[in-house]
């Protein structure tokens, strides 16, 4: 479902922000006390239809970059509620050598319904895997704001991918 900036703002602002703690009806605020240019991920992830977005911009009429002011109280009319979005499916593909290819893993993740896939060619000896960390971060944000069943870890054939399943599993 496509959102206009105003409709996305209205949907996001229906809930208070768990990161900057602004009340419902207000744009997000920066640490410096200004209106943020983008809504915090933890907030727009609460809107099912916007969960797959990487960012949601604050509309110009909310005055991003200017001193923050609280917005109006939010109406809770059910007719204006945003319909539920699809489940988030996060995939991760990795191969360790330049001669190896990622295409088969990427294809498998696509067939499994991955809506956001992270990939990298990086040696198993390298302990820090930036794309893997991004996938875990996104999964952690999603896990905090969607039903446990909506976050589906997708695991490839290689070694070392069981960590994502462990991180996302029930505590």
Coordinates of N, CA and C in Angstrom, one line a residue:
X1 N 0.8 -1.2 0.0 CA 0.0 0.0 0.0 C 0.9 1.2 0.0
X2 N 0.6 2.2 -0.9 CA 1.4 3.4 -1.0 C 0.8 4.4 -0.1
X3 N 1.6 5.2 0.6 CA 1.2 6.2 1.5 C 1.7 7.6 1.0
X4 N 0.8 8.6 1.1 CA 1.3 9.9 0.9 C 2.1 10.3 2.1
X5 N 2.9 11.3 2.0 CA 3.7 11.7 3.3 C 2.7 12.1 4.4
X6 N 1.6 12.8 4.1 CA 0.7 13.1 5.2 C 0.0 11.9 5.8
X7 N -0.4 11.0 5.0 CA -1.1 9.8 5.5 C -0.1 8.9 6.3
X8 N 1.2 8.8 5.9 CA 2.2 8.1 6.6 C 2.4 8.8 8.0
X9 N 2.5 10.1 7.9 CA 2.7 10.9 9.2 C 1.6 10.6 10.2
X10 N 0.4 10.7 9.6 CA -0.8 10.5 10.5 C -0.8 9.1 11.1
X11 N -0.4 8.1 10.3 CA -0.4 6.7 10.8 C 0.7 6.6 11.9
X12 N 1.9 7.1 11.6 CA 3.0 7.0 12.5 C 2.7 7.7 13.8
X13 N 2.2 8.9 13.7 CA 1.9 9.8 14.9 C 0.8 9.3 15.7
X14 N 0.1 8.2 15.3 CA -1.0 7.7 16.1 C -0.5 7.1 17.4
X15 N 0.8 6.7 17.5 CA 1.4 6.1 18.7 C 2.5 7.0 19.2
X16 N 2.8 7.0 20.5 CA 3.9 7.7 21.0 C 5.2 7.1 20.5
X17 N 6.3 7.8 20.5 CA 7.6 7.3 20.1 C 8.3 6.6 21.2
X18 N 8.7 5.3 21.1 CA 9.4 4.6 22.2 C 10.9 5.1 22.3
X19 N 11.4 5.7 21.3 CA 12.8 6.2 21.3 C 12.9 7.6 22.0
X20 N 12.2 8.6 21.4 CA 12.4 9.9 21.9 C 11.3 10.3 22.9
X21 N 10.3 9.4 23.1 CA 9.3 9.5 24.1 C 8.3 10.7 23.8
X22 N 8.2 11.2 22.6 CA 7.2 12.2 22.3 C 5.8 11.6 22.3
X23 N 4.8 12.4 22.7 CA 3.4 11.8 22.7 C 2.8 11.6 21.4
X24 N 1.8 10.8 21.3 CA 1.0 10.6 20.1 C 0.6 11.9 19.6
X25 N 0.6 12.1 18.2 CA 0.2 13.3 17.6 C 1.3 14.3 17.3
X26 N 2.5 13.9 17.7 CA 3.7 14.8 17.5 C 4.7 14.1 16.6
X27 N 5.5 14.9 15.9 CA 6.6 14.4 15.2 C 7.7 14.0 16.1
X28 N 8.7 13.2 15.7 CA 9.8 12.8 16.6 C 10.7 14.0 16.8
X29 N 11.5 13.9 17.9 CA 12.4 15.0 18.2 C 13.8 14.5 18.3
X30 N 14.7 15.4 18.0 CA 16.2 15.0 18.1 C 16.6 15.2 19.6
X31 N 17.8 14.8 19.9 CA 18.4 15.0 21.2 C 18.6 16.4 21.5
X32 N 18.8 17.2 20.4 CA 19.0 18.7 20.5 C 17.7 19.5 20.7
X33 N 16.6 18.8 20.7 CA 15.3 19.5 20.9 C 14.6 20.0 19.7
X34 N 15.1 19.6 18.5 CA 14.5 20.0 17.2 C 13.6 18.9 16.7
X35 N 12.7 19.3 15.8 CA 11.9 18.3 15.1 C 12.7 17.5 14.2
X36 N 12.7 16.2 14.3 CA 13.5 15.3 13.5 C 13.1 15.3 12.0
X37 N 14.0 15.0 11.1 CA 13.7 15.0 9.7 C 13.1 13.7 9.3
X38 N 13.3 12.6 10.1 CA 12.7 11.3 9.8 C 12.2 10.8 11.1
X39 N 11.1 10.0 11.0 CA 10.6 9.3 12.2 C 11.5 8.2 12.6
X40 N 11.6 7.9 13.9 CA 12.5 6.8 14.4 C 11.9 5.5 14.0
X41 N 12.8 4.6 13.6 CA 12.4 3.3 13.1 C 11.5 2.5 14.1
X42 N 11.9 2.7 15.4 CA 11.1 2.0 16.5 C 9.7 2.5 16.5
X43 N 9.4 3.7 16.0 CA 8.1 4.2 16.0 C 7.3 3.8 14.7
X44 N 7.9 4.0 13.5 CA 7.1 3.7 12.3 C 7.0 2.2 12.1
X45 N 7.8 1.4 12.8 CA 7.7 -0.1 12.8 C 6.4 -0.5 13.5
X46 N 5.8 0.3 14.3 CA 4.5 0.0 14.9 C 3.4 0.0 13.9
X47 N 3.6 0.6 12.8 CA 2.5 0.7 11.7 C 2.8 -0.5 10.8
X48 N 1.9 -1.5 10.8 CA 2.2 -2.7 10.0 C 2.5 -2.4 8.5
X49 N 1.8 -1.5 7.9 CA 2.0 -1.2 6.5 C 3.3 -0.5 6.2
X50 N 3.9 0.0 7.2 CA 5.2 0.8 7.0 C 6.4 0.0 7.5
X51 N 6.2 -1.2 8.0 CA 7.3 -2.0 8.7 C 8.5 -2.3 7.7
X52 N 8.2 -2.4 6.4 CA 9.2 -2.8 5.5 C 10.0 -1.5 5.0
X53 N 9.6 -0.3 5.3 CA 10.3 0.9 4.9 C 11.6 1.0 5.6
X54 N 12.6 1.6 5.0 CA 13.8 1.8 5.6 C 13.8 3.2 6.4
X55 N 13.0 4.1 5.9 CA 12.9 5.4 6.6 C 11.5 6.0 6.2
X56 N 11.0 6.8 7.1 CA 9.7 7.5 6.8 C 10.1 9.0 7.2
X57 N 10.0 9.9 6.2 CA 10.3 11.3 6.4 C 9.2 12.0 7.1
X58 N 9.6 13.0 7.9 CA 8.6 13.9 8.6 C 8.2 14.9 7.5
X59 N 6.9 15.1 7.3 CA 6.5 16.1 6.3 C 6.9 17.5 6.6
X60 N 7.0 18.3 5.6 CA 7.5 19.7 5.8 C 6.6 20.5 6.7
X61 N 5.3 20.2 6.7 CA 4.4 21.0 7.6 C 4.6 20.7 9.1
X62 N 5.4 19.7 9.4 CA 5.8 19.5 10.8 C 7.0 20.2 11.2
X63 N 7.6 21.0 10.3 CA 8.8 21.8 10.5 C 10.0 21.1 11.0
X64 N 10.5 20.1 10.2 CA 11.8 19.4 10.5 C 12.9 20.4 10.6
X65 N 13.8 20.2 11.6 CA 14.9 21.1 11.8 C 14.7 22.3 12.7
X66 N 13.4 22.6 12.9 CA 13.0 23.7 13.8 C 12.8 23.2 15.2
X67 N 12.7 24.1 16.1 CA 12.5 23.7 17.5 C 11.2 22.9 17.6
X68 N 11.3 21.8 18.4 CA 10.1 20.8 18.5 C 9.0 21.4 19.3
X69 N 7.8 21.2 18.8 CA 6.6 21.6 19.5 C 5.6 20.4 19.5
X70 N 4.9 20.1 20.6 CA 4.0 19.0 20.6 C 2.9 19.2 19.6
X71 N 2.4 18.2 19.0 CA 1.3 18.2 18.0 C 0.0 18.1 18.6
X72 N -1.1 18.1 17.8 CA -2.4 18.0 18.4 C -2.7 16.6 18.9
X73 N -3.7 16.5 19.8 CA -4.1 15.2 20.3 C -4.6 14.3 19.1
X74 N -4.4 13.0 19.2 CA -4.7 12.1 18.2 C -6.1 11.6 18.3
X75 N -6.8 11.5 17.2 CA -8.2 10.9 17.2 C -8.0 9.4 17.0
X76 N -8.8 8.6 17.6 CA -8.7 7.2 17.5 C -9.8 6.5 16.7
X77 N -10.2 7.2 15.6 CA -11.3 6.7 14.8 C -10.8 5.4 14.0
X78 N -11.5 4.3 14.2 CA -11.2 3.1 13.6 C -11.2 3.2 12.0
X79 N -12.0 4.1 11.5 CA -12.1 4.2 10.0 C -10.8 4.7 9.4
X80 N -10.0 5.3 10.2 CA -8.7 5.9 9.7 C -7.5 5.0 10.0
X81 N -7.8 3.8 10.7 CA -6.7 2.9 11.0 C -6.0 2.4 9.7
X82 N -4.7 2.2 9.8 CA -3.9 1.7 8.7 C -4.1 0.2 8.6
X83 N -4.3 -0.4 7.5 CA -4.4 -1.9 7.4 C -3.1 -2.6 7.7
X84 N -3.2 -3.8 8.2 CA -2.0 -4.6 8.5 C -1.1 -4.8 7.3
X85 N 0.2 -4.8 7.5 CA 1.1 -5.1 6.4 C 1.5 -6.6 6.4
X86 N 2.4 -6.9 5.5 CA 2.9 -8.3 5.4 C 4.0 -8.5 6.5
X87 N 4.2 -9.8 6.8 CA 5.2 -10.1 7.8 C 6.6 -9.7 7.3
X88 N 7.5 -9.4 8.2 CA 8.9 -9.0 7.8 C 9.7 -10.3 7.7
X89 N 10.3 -10.5 6.5 CA 11.2 -11.6 6.4 C 12.6 -11.1 6.0
X90 N 13.5 -11.4 6.9 CA 14.9 -10.9 6.7 C 15.8 -12.0 6.4
X91 N 16.5 -11.8 5.3 CA 17.4 -12.9 4.8 C 18.9 -12.4 4.9
X92 N 19.8 -13.4 5.0 CA 21.2 -13.1 5.0 C 21.9 -14.1 4.2
X93 N 22.7 -13.7 3.3 CA 23.5 -14.6 2.4 C 25.0 -14.2 2.5
X94 N 25.9 -15.2 2.6 CA 27.3 -14.9 2.7 C 28.1 -16.0 2.0
X95 N 29.1 -15.6 1.3 CA 30.1 -16.6 0.9 C 31.5 -16.0 1.2
X96 N 32.5 -16.9 1.4 CA 33.7 -16.5 1.9 C 34.8 -16.2 0.9
X97 N 34.6 -16.6 -0.3 CA 35.7 -16.4 -1.3 C 35.1 -15.6 -2.5
X98 N 36.0 -14.8 -3.1 CA 35.6 -14.0 -4.3 C 35.1 -14.9 -5.4
X99 N 35.7 -16.1 -5.5 CA 35.3 -17.0 -6.6 C 34.0 -17.7 -6.4
X100 N 33.5 -17.7 -5.2 CA 32.1 -18.2 -4.9 C 31.1 -17.2 -5.3
X101 N 29.9 -17.7 -5.5 CA 28.8 -16.9 -5.9 C 27.6 -16.8 -4.9
X102 N 27.0 -15.7 -4.8 CA 25.9 -15.5 -3.9 C 24.5 -15.8 -4.5
X103 N 24.5 -15.9 -5.8 CA 23.3 -15.9 -6.6 C 22.3 -17.0 -6.1
X104 N 22.8 -18.2 -5.9 CA 21.9 -19.3 -5.5 C 21.3 -19.1 -4.1
X105 N 22.1 -18.5 -3.2 CA 21.6 -18.2 -1.8 C 20.5 -17.0 -2.0
X106 N 20.8 -16.0 -2.8 CA 19.9 -14.9 -2.9 C 18.6 -15.4 -3.6
X107 N 18.7 -16.3 -4.5 CA 17.5 -16.9 -5.2 C 16.7 -17.7 -4.1
X108 N 17.3 -18.5 -3.3 CA 16.7 -19.3 -2.3 C 15.9 -18.4 -1.3
X109 N 16.6 -17.3 -0.9 CA 16.0 -16.3 0.0 C 14.8 -15.6 -0.6
X110 N 14.9 -15.3 -1.9 CA 13.8 -14.7 -2.6 C 12.6 -15.6 -2.7
X111 N 12.9 -16.9 -3.0 CA 11.8 -17.9 -3.0 C 11.2 -18.1 -1.7
X112 N 11.9 -18.0 -0.6 CA 11.4 -18.1 0.8 C 10.6 -16.9 1.2
X113 N 10.6 -15.9 0.4 CA 9.8 -14.7 0.7 C 10.5 -13.6 1.4
X114 N 11.8 -13.6 1.4 CA 12.6 -12.5 2.0 C 12.2 -11.2 1.5
X115 N 11.8 -10.2 2.4 CA 11.5 -8.9 1.9 C 12.6 -7.9 2.0
X116 N 13.6 -8.3 2.8 CA 14.9 -7.5 3.0 C 16.0 -8.5 3.1
X117 N 16.9 -8.4 2.2 CA 18.0 -9.4 2.2 C 19.4 -8.6 2.3
X118 N 20.2 -9.1 3.2 CA 21.6 -8.6 3.4 C 22.5 -9.6 2.8
X119 N 23.6 -9.2 2.2 CA 24.5 -10.1 1.6 C 25.9 -9.5 1.7
X120 N 26.9 -10.5 1.7 CA 28.3 -10.0 1.7 C 29.2 -11.2 1.3
X121 N 30.4 -10.8 0.7 CA 31.4 -11.8 0.5 C 32.5 -11.4 1.5
X122 N 32.7 -12.3 2.5 CA 33.6 -12.0 3.6 C 34.1 -13.3 4.1
X123 N 35.3 -13.4 4.5 CA 36.0 -14.6 5.0 C 35.4 -15.0 6.4
X124 N 35.3 -16.3 6.6 CA 34.9 -16.8 7.9 C 35.8 -16.4 9.0
X125 N 37.1 -16.0 8.7 CA 38.0 -15.6 9.7 C 37.7 -14.2 10.2
X126 N 37.0 -13.4 9.4 CA 36.6 -12.1 9.8 C 35.5 -12.2 10.9
X127 N 35.7 -11.7 12.0 CA 34.7 -11.8 13.1 C 33.6 -10.8 13.0
X128 N 33.9 -9.6 12.4 CA 32.8 -8.6 12.3 C 32.3 -8.6 10.9
X129 N 31.0 -8.9 10.8 CA 30.3 -9.0 9.5 C 29.3 -7.9 9.4
X130 N 29.6 -6.8 8.8 CA 28.7 -5.6 8.8 C 27.3 -5.9 8.3
X131 N 27.1 -6.6 7.2 CA 25.8 -6.9 6.7 C 25.0 -7.8 7.6
X132 N 25.7 -8.7 8.2 CA 25.0 -9.6 9.2 C 24.5 -8.8 10.4
X133 N 25.4 -7.9 10.9 CA 25.0 -7.1 12.0 C 23.8 -6.2 11.7
X134 N 23.8 -5.7 10.4 CA 22.6 -4.9 10.0 C 21.3 -5.7 10.0
X135 N 21.5 -6.9 9.5 CA 20.3 -7.8 9.5 C 19.8 -8.1 11.0
X136 N 20.7 -8.4 11.9 CA 20.4 -8.6 13.3 C 19.7 -7.3 13.9
X137 N 20.3 -6.2 13.6 CA 19.7 -4.9 14.1 C 18.3 -4.7 13.6
X138 N 18.1 -4.9 12.3 CA 16.7 -4.8 11.8 C 15.8 -5.8 12.4
X139 N 16.3 -7.0 12.6 CA 15.4 -8.1 13.2 C 15.1 -7.7 14.7
X140 N 16.1 -7.2 15.4 CA 15.8 -6.8 16.7 C 14.8 -5.7 16.8
X141 N 14.9 -4.7 15.9 CA 13.9 -3.6 15.9 C 12.5 -4.2 15.6
X142 N 12.5 -5.0 14.6 CA 11.2 -5.6 14.3 C 10.6 -6.5 15.4
X143 N 11.5 -7.2 16.0 CA 11.1 -8.1 17.1 C 10.4 -7.4 18.2
X144 N 11.0 -6.2 18.5 CA 10.4 -5.4 19.6 C 9.1 -4.7 19.3
X145 N 8.7 -4.8 18.0 CA 7.4 -4.1 17.6 C 6.5 -4.8 16.8
X146 N 6.7 -6.1 16.6 CA 5.8 -6.9 15.9 C 5.6 -8.3 16.6
X147 N 4.6 -9.0 16.2 CA 4.4 -10.3 16.9 C 5.6 -11.2 16.5
X148 N 5.9 -12.0 17.5 CA 7.1 -13.0 17.3 C 6.9 -13.7 16.0
X149 N 5.7 -14.1 15.7 CA 5.5 -15.0 14.5 C 5.7 -14.2 13.2
X150 N 5.7 -12.8 13.3 CA 5.8 -12.0 12.1 C 7.3 -11.9 11.6
X151 N 8.2 -12.1 12.5 CA 9.7 -12.0 12.1 C 10.1 -13.4 11.8
X152 N 10.5 -13.7 10.6 CA 10.9 -15.0 10.1 C 12.4 -15.0 9.7
X153 N 13.2 -15.6 10.5 CA 14.6 -15.7 10.1 C 14.8 -16.7 9.0
X154 N 15.5 -16.3 8.0 CA 15.8 -17.2 6.9 C 17.2 -17.6 6.9
X155 N 17.5 -18.9 6.8 CA 18.8 -19.4 7.0 C 19.3 -20.1 5.7
X156 N 20.5 -19.7 5.3 CA 21.1 -20.3 4.1 C 21.7 -21.7 4.4
X157 N 22.5 -22.2 3.4 CA 23.1 -23.5 3.6 C 24.4 -23.5 4.3
X158 N 25.1 -22.4 4.4 CA 26.5 -22.3 4.9 C 26.6 -22.4 6.4
X159 N 27.8 -22.3 6.9 CA 28.0 -22.4 8.4 C 27.9 -21.0 9.0
X160 N 27.6 -20.9 10.2 CA 27.6 -19.6 10.9 C 26.3 -18.8 10.8
X161 N 25.3 -19.4 10.2 CA 24.0 -18.6 10.1 C 23.0 -19.0 11.2
X162 N 23.3 -19.9 12.0 CA 22.4 -20.3 13.1 C 22.2 -19.3 14.1
X163 N 23.2 -18.3 14.2 CA 23.1 -17.3 15.2 C 21.8 -16.4 15.1
X164 N 21.4 -16.1 13.9 CA 20.2 -15.3 13.7 C 19.0 -16.0 14.2
X165 N 18.9 -17.3 14.0 CA 17.8 -18.1 14.5 C 17.8 -18.1 16.1
X166 N 19.0 -18.2 16.7 CA 19.1 -18.2 18.1 C 18.7 -16.8 18.7
X167 N 19.1 -15.7 18.0 CA 18.8 -14.4 18.5 C 17.3 -14.2 18.4
X168 N 16.6 -14.7 17.4 CA 15.2 -14.4 17.2 C 14.3 -15.4 17.9
X169 N 14.9 -16.5 18.4 CA 14.0 -17.5 19.0 C 13.4 -17.0 20.3
X170 N 12.5 -17.8 20.9 CA 11.9 -17.4 22.1 C 13.0 -17.5 23.2
X171 N 12.8 -16.5 24.2 CA 13.8 -16.5 25.3 C 13.6 -17.6 26.3

